[in-house]
Amino acid sequence: MIDRANHDLFKLLPPDAKVIVEIGCGTGSRGEHYKLINPHCQYIGIERDREKAKIAVDRLNWVAVADIEEIAIASLDIEPETVDCLIFGDLLPYLKNPWEILQQYSALLKPEGQVFATIPNVQYWRRIVNLLRGHWENPDSKMQHWFTLESIKSLFAGAGLQVYELQGKGHKTENFAQFQQLLHPMVKALELKSSDFATETGAEYYIVRSTKSTVQPRRLLIQTIIMAPTGCDRVRVLEPDKFSATIPGVRTVSGVKTAALITEFPGEEKVFVWQRTIMQYPAYIPKLKELLKQDYLIVAEIDDNPVRRREYADNNYLSYRGCHCVQTTTEPLAKILRHYNHNVAVFPNQLAYLPPPRIYPAEHAVTIFFGALNRENDWQPIMAALNRVLVAHKHRIRVKVIHDRRFFDSLEIQQKEFESFCTYERYQEIMYSCDIALLPLVANPVNEMKSDLKFIECAARGVAVLASPTVYEHSIVEGETGLIYKHDKEFEIKLNSLISDTSMRQEIAANAYEWVRDNRLLCGHYRQRRDWYLQMRDELPRLNAELRSRLPELFAD
């Protein structure tokens, strides 16, 4: 039985939807994946195949076993104007009357609700070639209707829906260019526009996004140059970009250490984000001037204390002074950055995905996790206490360490495993196999600027944490979602308790998991960036005036 989710369609679903109805949900694979992003969503499936529906029932909130062309929509017990998204997948061409079904089900949508569908393109160049050769694909297919680009628009317009995006999917090889060249005389004779013909014949199928709203979305291009891809690109750029791109009108592009500007679409407002970039003065002045010339909002993205790197000061903090505004992770860090540019927004780190709740084996060794970069000064004060605990529990304890070889070698226990710097997927896998995580940070100006990302990563994977008060006391509720130690003796006592008391350890982990689910998932926060960018775009005259006062050379001819 086929069990897969269409990735092209899946990645367009709004991560903060409250109610989604998928018509033809199959085994519920798409909904199951979606609920890892947004566990708060009520995901409803409609499926006529009873065997598939039996599987979907365990994956979705509820499933109606029905043929949508035979069941009355009122019998589904879904109130009109309560649904955020309707998903048809590739179903519409297989219906006897897709026009009527689309119109009926669009009544379920909220005023800003969206409809998603994938529809094959009858004008696809390979289909034309096959037809000219006397062949037609899918002779046994149950497909009832074929659509062109224009008839797709007509289908949705007839249901009172605005198509705001059509993504053409298909492979354009050298043969496609040859096809266009060979048919050029015919295209010209028929008085067709060559560029339109190329567009209409290039797509094998279309992904359709439509809405009931008649208001055209404000278009925004967010382009990011990633200068520190190891570790922080995923949570600070790639995942927020992926979520932002689900917002109607928003397009996101990123590249590692490359800043080639791309062509904007008509009506698109532009944002350029410098992620962890140390701008040299005056070498970067021409680059900034070009961005200003092309009407970009220029944003600096930083998630670390700039005091750590002397290069920032050596270049008179051009990385922040030379931008319209700055985005960062924590309020203490924002306070520092406002010395160089007072237009600073704080976007705390969030998790894009929440694994299913942890199920612990009945009997297993308690596993301690430690994985971090440049933490030797932080763990040295607790190493003696840690070793005393390990020796006391040596028959029921083991330790897994990522990257820090000195920490690993300092452990006075045989039951230990080491893994060098690894992929994020492997990092998560190792963390998921552990029971307790150690998060030490001594109090100093650099550490106090850090985020609580390590805690929320552990909490999402059912790992109870024992952490320093630096950074983590602002997130952890002592004794409920984690334990905080203030000195090495308290560290020793609390680690002993976490190892010995299984029920307490697992209850703390479960509480922390629920806290992350309710407070620190990206699905509940991702729109804030787009909203702030648009606000800054609206204030661009003021921001340009401030930028001119800080760096008049950016505006010199």
Coordinates of C-alpha atoms in Angstrom, one line a residue:
M1 CA 0.0 0.0 0.0
I2 CA 1.4 3.4 -1.0
D3 CA 2.2 5.5 2.0
R4 CA 3.8 8.8 1.2
A5 CA 3.2 12.5 1.4
N6 CA 3.7 14.8 -1.6
H7 CA 6.6 16.9 -0.5
D8 CA 6.0 19.7 -3.0
L9 CA 2.5 20.2 -1.7
F10 CA 3.4 19.5 2.0
K11 CA 6.0 22.2 2.2
L12 CA 3.4 24.9 1.2
L13 CA 0.9 24.2 4.0
P14 CA 0.8 27.0 6.6
P15 CA 2.5 25.7 9.8
D16 CA 0.0 27.5 12.1
A17 CA -3.3 26.2 10.7
K18 CA -5.9 25.4 13.3
V19 CA -8.1 23.2 11.1
I20 CA -7.1 21.3 8.0
V21 CA -9.4 19.0 5.9
E22 CA -7.7 16.7 3.5
I23 CA -10.0 15.2 0.9
G24 CA -8.6 11.8 -0.2
C25 CA -6.2 11.6 2.8
G26 CA -5.1 8.0 2.0
T27 CA -3.3 6.5 4.9
G28 CA -2.9 9.9 6.6
S29 CA 0.8 10.2 5.9
R30 CA 0.7 13.9 5.0
G31 CA -1.2 14.7 8.2
E32 CA 1.0 12.6 10.3
H33 CA 4.1 14.6 9.1
Y34 CA 2.3 17.9 9.4
K35 CA 1.4 17.3 13.1
L36 CA 5.2 17.0 13.9
I37 CA 5.3 20.7 12.8
N38 CA 2.0 21.7 14.3
P39 CA 0.6 19.3 17.0
H40 CA -2.1 21.8 17.9
C41 CA -3.9 21.5 14.5
Q42 CA -7.1 19.5 14.1
Y43 CA -6.3 17.5 11.0
I44 CA -9.4 15.9 9.5
G45 CA -9.3 13.3 6.7
I46 CA -11.9 12.2 4.2
E47 CA -11.1 8.8 2.5
R48 CA -13.4 6.4 0.7
D49 CA -10.9 3.4 0.8
R50 CA -11.7 1.7 4.1
E51 CA -8.3 0.0 4.4
K52 CA -6.5 3.2 4.0
A53 CA -8.9 5.0 6.4
K54 CA -8.2 2.4 9.1
I55 CA -4.5 3.4 9.0
A56 CA -5.3 7.1 8.9
V57 CA -7.5 7.0 12.0
D58 CA -4.4 6.4 14.2
R59 CA -2.6 9.3 12.5
L60 CA -5.2 12.1 12.2
N61 CA -7.6 13.7 14.7
W62 CA -10.5 12.0 12.9
V63 CA -11.3 10.4 9.6
A64 CA -14.6 10.2 7.7
V65 CA -15.0 7.2 5.5
A66 CA -16.9 8.6 2.5
D67 CA -16.9 9.3 -1.2
I68 CA -17.1 13.0 -1.5
E69 CA -19.2 12.8 -4.7
E70 CA -21.8 10.7 -2.9
I71 CA -21.9 12.2 0.6
A72 CA -23.7 15.4 1.6
I73 CA -21.3 17.9 2.8
A74 CA -23.6 18.8 5.8
S75 CA -23.2 15.2 7.1
L76 CA -19.5 15.8 7.7
D77 CA -20.3 17.9 10.8
I78 CA -17.8 20.6 9.8
E79 CA -19.1 24.2 10.3
P80 CA -18.9 26.6 7.4
E81 CA -16.1 29.1 7.5
T82 CA -14.1 27.2 10.1
V83 CA -11.4 25.5 8.0
D84 CA -8.0 27.1 7.4
C85 CA -6.9 24.7 4.6
L86 CA -8.6 22.3 2.1
I87 CA -6.2 19.8 0.5
F88 CA -7.3 18.0 -2.6
G89 CA -3.9 16.5 -3.5
D90 CA -4.2 15.2 -7.1
L91 CA -7.9 14.3 -6.7
L92 CA -9.7 17.0 -8.6
P93 CA -9.1 15.6 -12.2
Y94 CA -10.5 12.2 -11.1
L95 CA -13.9 13.6 -10.0
K96 CA -16.9 13.6 -12.2
N97 CA -17.7 17.2 -11.4
P98 CA -14.7 18.9 -9.8
W99 CA -16.4 22.3 -10.4
E100 CA -19.3 21.5 -8.1
I101 CA -17.2 19.8 -5.5
L102 CA -14.7 22.7 -5.3
Q103 CA -17.6 25.1 -4.9
Q104 CA -19.3 23.1 -2.2
Y105 CA -16.2 22.6 -0.1
S106 CA -14.9 26.1 -0.4
A107 CA -17.9 27.1 1.8
L108 CA -16.0 25.4 4.7
L109 CA -13.1 27.9 4.4
K110 CA -12.5 30.8 6.6
P111 CA -12.4 34.1 4.7
E112 CA -8.6 33.9 4.5
G113 CA -8.6 30.1 4.1
Q114 CA -6.6 28.4 1.4
V115 CA -7.1 25.5 -1.1
F116 CA -4.2 23.3 -2.2
A117 CA -4.2 20.9 -5.2
T118 CA -1.9 19.3 -7.7
I119 CA -3.2 19.1 -11.3
P120 CA -1.6 17.5 -14.4
N121 CA -1.0 19.8 -17.4
V122 CA -2.4 18.5 -20.6
Q123 CA -0.2 21.0 -22.5
Y124 CA 3.0 19.5 -21.1
W125 CA 5.5 19.2 -24.0
R126 CA 6.1 15.5 -23.6
R127 CA 2.4 14.8 -23.8
I128 CA 2.1 16.8 -27.0
V129 CA 5.0 14.9 -28.5
N130 CA 3.5 11.6 -27.5
L131 CA 0.1 12.6 -28.9
L132 CA 1.7 13.6 -32.2
R133 CA 3.3 10.2 -32.3
G134 CA -0.1 8.5 -31.8
H135 CA 0.4 7.6 -28.2
W136 CA -1.5 8.8 -25.1
E137 CA -0.4 8.2 -21.5
N138 CA -2.4 6.4 -18.9
P139 CA -4.9 4.6 -21.2
D140 CA -6.4 2.8 -18.2
S141 CA -6.4 5.9 -15.9
K142 CA -9.5 6.8 -14.0
M143 CA -8.8 10.5 -14.7
Q144 CA -12.0 12.2 -15.8
H145 CA -10.7 15.6 -16.9
W146 CA -7.5 17.2 -18.3
F147 CA -6.7 20.8 -17.6
T148 CA -4.6 23.6 -19.1
L149 CA -3.2 26.6 -17.3
E150 CA -6.2 28.7 -18.2
S151 CA -8.8 26.1 -17.4
I152 CA -7.2 25.6 -14.0
K153 CA -7.7 29.3 -13.3
S154 CA -11.3 29.0 -14.5
L155 CA -12.0 25.9 -12.3
F156 CA -11.0 27.8 -9.2
A157 CA -12.6 31.1 -10.2
G158 CA -15.9 29.3 -10.7
A159 CA -15.7 28.2 -7.0
G160 CA -15.2 31.8 -5.9
L161 CA -11.5 31.2 -5.3
Q162 CA -8.5 33.5 -6.2
V163 CA -5.5 31.6 -7.5
Y164 CA -2.5 33.5 -6.2
E165 CA 0.2 31.0 -7.1
L166 CA 0.7 28.3 -9.7
Q167 CA 4.0 26.4 -9.4
G168 CA 4.9 24.5 -12.6
K169 CA 6.8 21.3 -12.0
G170 CA 8.6 19.3 -14.6
H171 CA 12.0 18.6 -16.1
K172 CA 13.2 20.9 -18.9
T173 CA 16.0 19.1 -20.8
E174 CA 17.7 20.1 -24.0
N175 CA 14.9 18.3 -25.8
F176 CA 12.5 20.9 -24.4
A177 CA 14.5 23.7 -26.0
Q178 CA 14.5 21.8 -29.3
F179 CA 10.7 21.3 -29.0
Q180 CA 10.3 25.1 -28.6
Q181 CA 12.5 25.8 -31.6
L182 CA 10.7 23.3 -33.8
L183 CA 7.3 24.6 -33.0
H184 CA 8.3 28.3 -33.2
P185 CA 6.8 28.7 -36.8
M186 CA 3.5 27.2 -35.7
V187 CA 3.4 29.4 -32.5
K188 CA 4.1 32.5 -34.6
A189 CA 1.5 31.5 -37.2
L190 CA -1.1 31.1 -34.5
E191 CA -0.2 34.5 -33.1
L192 CA 0.8 33.0 -29.8
K193 CA 3.3 34.6 -27.5
S194 CA 6.5 32.5 -27.4
S195 CA 7.2 33.1 -23.7
D196 CA 3.6 32.2 -22.8
F197 CA 3.8 29.0 -24.9
A198 CA 7.1 28.0 -23.2
T199 CA 5.6 28.5 -19.8
E200 CA 2.4 26.6 -20.6
T201 CA 4.2 23.6 -22.1
G202 CA 7.1 23.4 -19.6
A203 CA 5.1 22.2 -16.6
E204 CA 4.2 18.5 -16.2
Y205 CA 1.8 19.5 -13.5
Y206 CA 0.8 22.5 -11.4
I207 CA 0.7 23.0 -7.7
V208 CA -2.2 25.4 -7.1
R209 CA -2.6 27.7 -4.1
S210 CA -5.8 29.7 -3.9
T211 CA -7.9 31.6 -1.4
K212 CA -11.3 33.0 -0.8
S213 CA -9.8 36.4 -0.1
T214 CA -9.9 38.9 -3.0
V215 CA -7.1 40.9 -1.5
Q216 CA -3.8 40.3 -3.3
P217 CA -1.0 39.3 -0.8
R218 CA 1.8 41.8 -0.3
R219 CA 4.8 40.3 -2.0
L220 CA 8.1 40.0 -0.2
L221 CA 11.5 38.6 -1.3
I222 CA 13.8 37.5 1.6
Q223 CA 17.3 36.8 0.5
T224 CA 20.0 35.6 3.0
I225 CA 23.7 35.1 2.8
I226 CA 24.8 32.5 5.3
M227 CA 28.3 33.1 6.5
A228 CA 28.3 30.6 9.4
P229 CA 26.5 27.5 8.1
T230 CA 27.8 25.1 10.7
G231 CA 25.2 24.6 13.5
C232 CA 23.2 27.9 13.4
D233 CA 22.1 28.1 9.7
R234 CA 19.2 25.6 10.2
V235 CA 17.5 27.2 13.2
R236 CA 18.3 30.8 12.3
V237 CA 17.8 30.8 8.5
L238 CA 16.7 27.6 6.8
E239 CA 13.8 26.6 8.9
P240 CA 12.4 30.1 9.4
D241 CA 12.7 30.6 5.6
K242 CA 10.9 27.4 4.9
F243 CA 8.0 28.4 7.2
S244 CA 8.0 32.0 5.9
A245 CA 7.7 30.8 2.3
T246 CA 4.3 29.3 3.2
I247 CA 2.9 32.8 3.7
P248 CA 1.1 34.0 0.6
G249 CA 3.3 36.4 -1.3
V250 CA 6.6 35.5 0.4
R251 CA 9.6 34.1 -1.4
T252 CA 12.8 33.1 0.3
V253 CA 16.3 32.4 -1.1
S254 CA 19.5 31.7 0.7
G255 CA 23.1 30.8 -0.2
V256 CA 26.2 29.9 1.6
K257 CA 28.8 32.7 1.4
T258 CA 27.4 34.0 -1.8
A259 CA 25.4 37.3 -2.3
A260 CA 24.5 37.3 -6.0
L261 CA 21.3 39.3 -6.2
I262 CA 18.3 37.6 -7.9
T263 CA 15.7 39.1 -10.1
E264 CA 12.6 40.2 -8.2
F265 CA 9.1 39.4 -9.3
P266 CA 6.7 42.3 -10.2
G267 CA 5.6 44.2 -7.1
E268 CA 8.0 42.3 -4.8
E269 CA 9.5 44.2 -2.0
K270 CA 13.0 43.1 -1.1
V271 CA 15.0 42.2 2.1
F272 CA 18.6 41.2 2.3
V273 CA 19.8 39.4 5.4
W274 CA 23.5 39.2 6.3
Q275 CA 23.8 36.1 8.7
R276 CA 26.8 36.3 11.0
T277 CA 28.8 38.4 8.6
I278 CA 31.9 40.3 9.6
M279 CA 31.9 43.2 7.2
Q280 CA 35.3 44.7 6.5
Y281 CA 35.6 48.5 6.2
P282 CA 35.8 49.9 3.6
A283 CA 35.6 46.8 1.4
Y284 CA 31.9 46.2 2.1
I285 CA 30.8 49.8 1.4
P286 CA 30.3 49.2 -2.4
K287 CA 28.2 46.0 -1.6
L288 CA 26.0 47.9 0.8
K289 CA 25.6 50.8 -1.6
E290 CA 24.4 48.4 -4.3
L291 CA 21.8 47.0 -2.0
L292 CA 20.6 50.5 -1.2
K293 CA 20.6 51.4 -4.9
Q294 CA 18.3 48.4 -5.6
D295 CA 15.9 49.3 -2.8
Y296 CA 16.7 46.5 -0.3
L297 CA 15.9 46.6 3.3
I298 CA 19.3 45.5 4.8
V299 CA 19.2 43.3 7.9
A300 CA 22.0 41.9 10.1
E301 CA 21.3 38.5 11.7
I302 CA 23.4 37.6 14.7
D303 CA 23.0 35.0 17.4
D304 CA 26.3 35.5 19.3
N305 CA 28.0 38.2 21.3
P306 CA 29.9 40.5 18.9
V307 CA 32.4 41.2 21.7
R308 CA 33.8 37.7 21.1
R309 CA 35.3 38.6 17.8
R310 CA 37.7 41.5 17.7
E311 CA 37.1 41.9 13.9
Y312 CA 33.8 43.5 14.6
A313 CA 35.4 46.3 16.6
D314 CA 38.3 46.6 14.2
N315 CA 35.8 47.4 11.4
N316 CA 33.9 49.9 13.6
Y317 CA 31.0 47.5 13.8
L318 CA 30.1 48.0 10.2
S319 CA 28.2 44.7 10.4
Y320 CA 25.5 46.4 12.4
R321 CA 26.0 50.1 11.8
G322 CA 25.9 49.5 8.0
C323 CA 22.4 47.8 8.1
H324 CA 19.0 49.3 8.4
C325 CA 18.2 47.0 11.3
V326 CA 19.3 43.9 13.2
Q327 CA 17.6 40.7 14.3
T328 CA 18.9 38.5 17.1
T329 CA 18.0 35.7 19.6
T330 CA 17.9 37.1 23.1
E331 CA 17.1 40.4 24.8
P332 CA 20.5 40.6 26.6
L333 CA 22.2 40.3 23.2
A334 CA 19.8 42.9 21.7
K335 CA 20.8 45.3 24.5
I336 CA 24.4 45.1 23.4
L337 CA 23.5 45.5 19.7
R338 CA 21.4 48.6 20.3
H339 CA 24.7 50.5 21.1
Y340 CA 25.4 50.2 17.3
N341 CA 21.9 50.2 15.8
H342 CA 18.8 50.8 17.9
N343 CA 16.5 49.1 15.4
V344 CA 16.8 45.6 16.9
A345 CA 14.2 42.8 16.9
V346 CA 14.4 39.6 19.1
F347 CA 13.4 36.3 17.5
P348 CA 14.1 33.6 20.0
N349 CA 15.2 30.2 18.7
Q350 CA 12.3 27.8 18.2
L351 CA 12.0 24.2 17.1
A352 CA 10.5 23.5 13.7
Y353 CA 9.6 19.9 14.5
L354 CA 8.4 18.1 17.6
P355 CA 9.1 14.3 17.8
P356 CA 6.3 12.1 19.1
P357 CA 6.2 11.7 22.9
R358 CA 9.0 9.6 24.3
I359 CA 8.3 6.0 25.2
Y360 CA 11.0 4.6 27.6
P361 CA 11.9 1.0 27.8
A362 CA 11.0 -0.8 31.0
E363 CA 14.6 -1.6 32.0
H364 CA 17.6 0.2 30.7
A365 CA 20.8 1.9 31.8
V366 CA 20.4 5.6 32.6
T367 CA 22.3 7.5 29.8
I368 CA 23.8 10.9 30.3
F369 CA 24.2 13.2 27.3
F370 CA 26.8 16.0 26.8
G371 CA 27.3 17.6 23.5
A372 CA 28.5 21.2 22.9
L373 CA 31.3 23.3 21.4
N374 CA 33.9 25.3 23.4
R375 CA 32.5 24.4 26.9
E376 CA 35.7 23.3 28.7
N377 CA 35.7 26.3 31.1
D378 CA 32.0 25.5 31.8
W379 CA 32.3 21.8 32.7
Q380 CA 35.6 21.9 34.6
P381 CA 34.0 23.2 37.9
I382 CA 31.6 20.2 38.0
M383 CA 33.8 17.4 36.6
A384 CA 34.9 16.1 40.0
A385 CA 31.3 16.0 41.3
L386 CA 30.2 14.3 38.1
N387 CA 32.9 11.6 38.5
R388 CA 31.8 10.9 42.0
V389 CA 28.2 10.3 40.8
L390 CA 29.4 8.1 38.0
V391 CA 31.5 5.9 40.3
A392 CA 28.6 5.6 42.7
H393 CA 26.2 4.5 39.9
K394 CA 28.7 2.7 37.7
H395 CA 26.6 -0.4 37.3
R396 CA 23.5 1.4 35.9
I397 CA 24.9 4.5 34.1
R398 CA 26.6 5.3 30.8
V399 CA 27.6 8.6 29.1
K400 CA 27.4 9.7 25.5
V401 CA 29.6 12.6 24.4
I402 CA 29.6 14.5 21.1
H403 CA 32.6 16.5 20.0
D404 CA 34.3 17.3 23.3
R405 CA 37.2 14.8 23.6
R406 CA 38.6 16.4 26.7
F407 CA 35.3 16.0 28.5
F408 CA 35.1 12.4 27.4
D409 CA 38.7 11.6 28.5
S410 CA 38.0 13.2 31.9
L411 CA 35.1 10.8 32.7
E412 CA 36.1 8.1 35.2
I413 CA 33.8 5.4 33.8
Q414 CA 34.2 2.6 31.3
Q415 CA 30.6 2.8 30.0
K416 CA 31.1 5.8 27.8
E417 CA 30.7 6.5 24.0
F418 CA 32.3 9.3 22.0
E419 CA 31.2 10.7 18.6
S420 CA 33.1 13.5 16.8
F421 CA 31.3 16.5 15.4
C422 CA 28.4 15.1 13.5
T423 CA 25.3 16.0 11.4
Y424 CA 22.3 17.5 13.2
E425 CA 20.3 14.4 12.4
R426 CA 22.9 12.2 14.1
Y427 CA 23.1 14.7 17.0
Q428 CA 19.3 14.4 17.5
E429 CA 19.5 10.6 17.3
I430 CA 22.1 10.4 20.0
M431 CA 20.2 12.8 22.2
Y432 CA 17.0 10.8 21.7
S433 CA 18.7 7.8 23.2
C434 CA 19.6 9.5 26.4
D435 CA 17.8 10.2 29.7
I436 CA 19.6 13.1 31.3
A437 CA 21.4 16.1 29.7
L438 CA 24.1 18.3 31.3
L439 CA 23.9 21.9 30.4
P440 CA 26.7 23.8 32.2
L441 CA 27.4 27.5 31.5
V442 CA 29.5 29.6 33.9
A443 CA 28.4 33.2 34.4
N444 CA 30.4 35.5 32.0
P445 CA 29.4 38.2 29.4
V446 CA 29.7 35.8 26.5
N447 CA 27.6 33.0 28.0
E448 CA 24.9 35.4 29.3
M449 CA 24.2 36.3 25.6
K450 CA 23.5 32.6 24.6
S451 CA 20.0 31.2 23.9
D452 CA 18.2 28.3 25.6
L453 CA 18.2 26.2 22.4
K454 CA 20.0 23.2 24.1
F455 CA 17.2 23.0 26.7
I456 CA 14.3 23.0 24.2
E457 CA 16.1 20.4 22.0
C458 CA 16.5 18.1 25.0
A459 CA 13.0 18.7 26.2
A460 CA 11.5 17.9 22.8
R461 CA 13.3 14.5 22.9
G462 CA 12.2 13.5 26.4
V463 CA 15.6 14.2 28.0
A464 CA 15.5 15.6 31.6
V465 CA 18.1 18.5 32.0
L466 CA 20.4 19.5 34.8
A467 CA 21.5 23.0 33.9
S468 CA 23.3 26.0 35.3
P469 CA 21.3 29.2 36.1
T470 CA 23.1 31.1 33.4
V471 CA 20.7 31.4 30.5
Y472 CA 18.5 28.4 31.6
E473 CA 16.9 29.8 34.8
H474 CA 14.8 32.1 32.6
S475 CA 13.3 29.1 30.8
I476 CA 13.3 26.1 33.2
V477 CA 10.8 25.9 36.0
E478 CA 12.8 24.4 38.8
G479 CA 11.6 20.9 39.7
E480 CA 8.9 20.9 37.0
T481 CA 10.6 21.2 33.6
G482 CA 14.2 20.7 34.7
L483 CA 16.7 21.1 37.5
I484 CA 19.0 24.0 38.1
Y485 CA 22.3 23.8 40.1
K486 CA 24.1 26.8 41.6
H487 CA 27.3 25.1 42.8
D488 CA 29.1 21.7 42.4
K489 CA 27.6 20.2 45.6
E490 CA 24.1 21.0 44.4
F491 CA 25.0 19.6 41.0
E492 CA 26.0 16.3 42.7
I493 CA 22.9 16.0 44.8
K494 CA 20.5 16.7 41.9
L495 CA 22.2 14.4 39.5
N496 CA 22.1 11.6 42.0
S497 CA 18.3 12.3 42.3
L498 CA 17.7 12.2 38.6
I499 CA 19.6 8.9 38.2
S500 CA 17.9 7.2 41.2
D501 CA 14.3 8.5 40.9
T502 CA 13.0 7.2 37.5
S503 CA 9.5 8.5 37.9
M504 CA 10.7 12.0 38.9
R505 CA 13.1 12.1 35.9
Q506 CA 10.5 11.0 33.4
E507 CA 7.8 13.4 34.9
I508 CA 10.2 16.3 34.5
A509 CA 11.0 15.3 30.9
A510 CA 7.3 15.0 30.1
N511 CA 6.5 18.4 31.6
A512 CA 9.3 20.0 29.6
Y513 CA 8.1 18.3 26.4
E514 CA 4.6 19.8 27.0
W515 CA 6.1 23.2 27.7
V516 CA 8.0 23.1 24.4
R517 CA 4.9 21.9 22.5
D518 CA 2.9 24.9 23.9
N519 CA 5.5 27.6 23.8
R520 CA 8.6 27.0 21.7
L521 CA 7.5 25.6 18.3
L522 CA 8.3 27.7 15.2
C523 CA 4.7 27.2 14.0
G524 CA 3.5 29.7 16.6
H525 CA 6.1 32.4 15.9
Y526 CA 7.3 32.3 12.3
R527 CA 5.0 35.1 11.0
Q528 CA 6.7 37.6 13.3
R529 CA 9.7 37.9 11.0
R530 CA 7.6 38.7 7.9
D531 CA 5.5 41.2 9.8
W532 CA 8.6 42.9 11.2
Y533 CA 10.2 43.1 7.7
L534 CA 7.1 44.7 6.3
Q535 CA 7.0 47.2 9.2
M536 CA 10.7 48.0 8.5
R537 CA 9.9 48.4 4.8
D538 CA 7.2 50.8 5.6
E539 CA 9.7 52.8 7.8
L540 CA 12.4 52.7 5.2
P541 CA 12.6 56.6 4.8
R542 CA 13.4 56.9 8.5
L543 CA 15.8 54.0 8.4
N544 CA 17.6 55.5 5.5
A545 CA 17.9 58.8 7.3
E546 CA 19.4 57.1 10.3
L547 CA 21.8 55.0 8.2
R548 CA 22.9 58.2 6.4
S549 CA 23.7 59.8 9.8
R550 CA 25.7 56.7 10.9
L551 CA 27.5 56.2 7.6
P552 CA 27.2 59.1 5.2
E553 CA 29.7 57.4 2.8
L554 CA 27.0 54.9 1.9
F555 CA 25.1 57.7 0.2
A556 CA 28.0 59.5 -1.5
D557 CA 28.2 59.5 -5.3

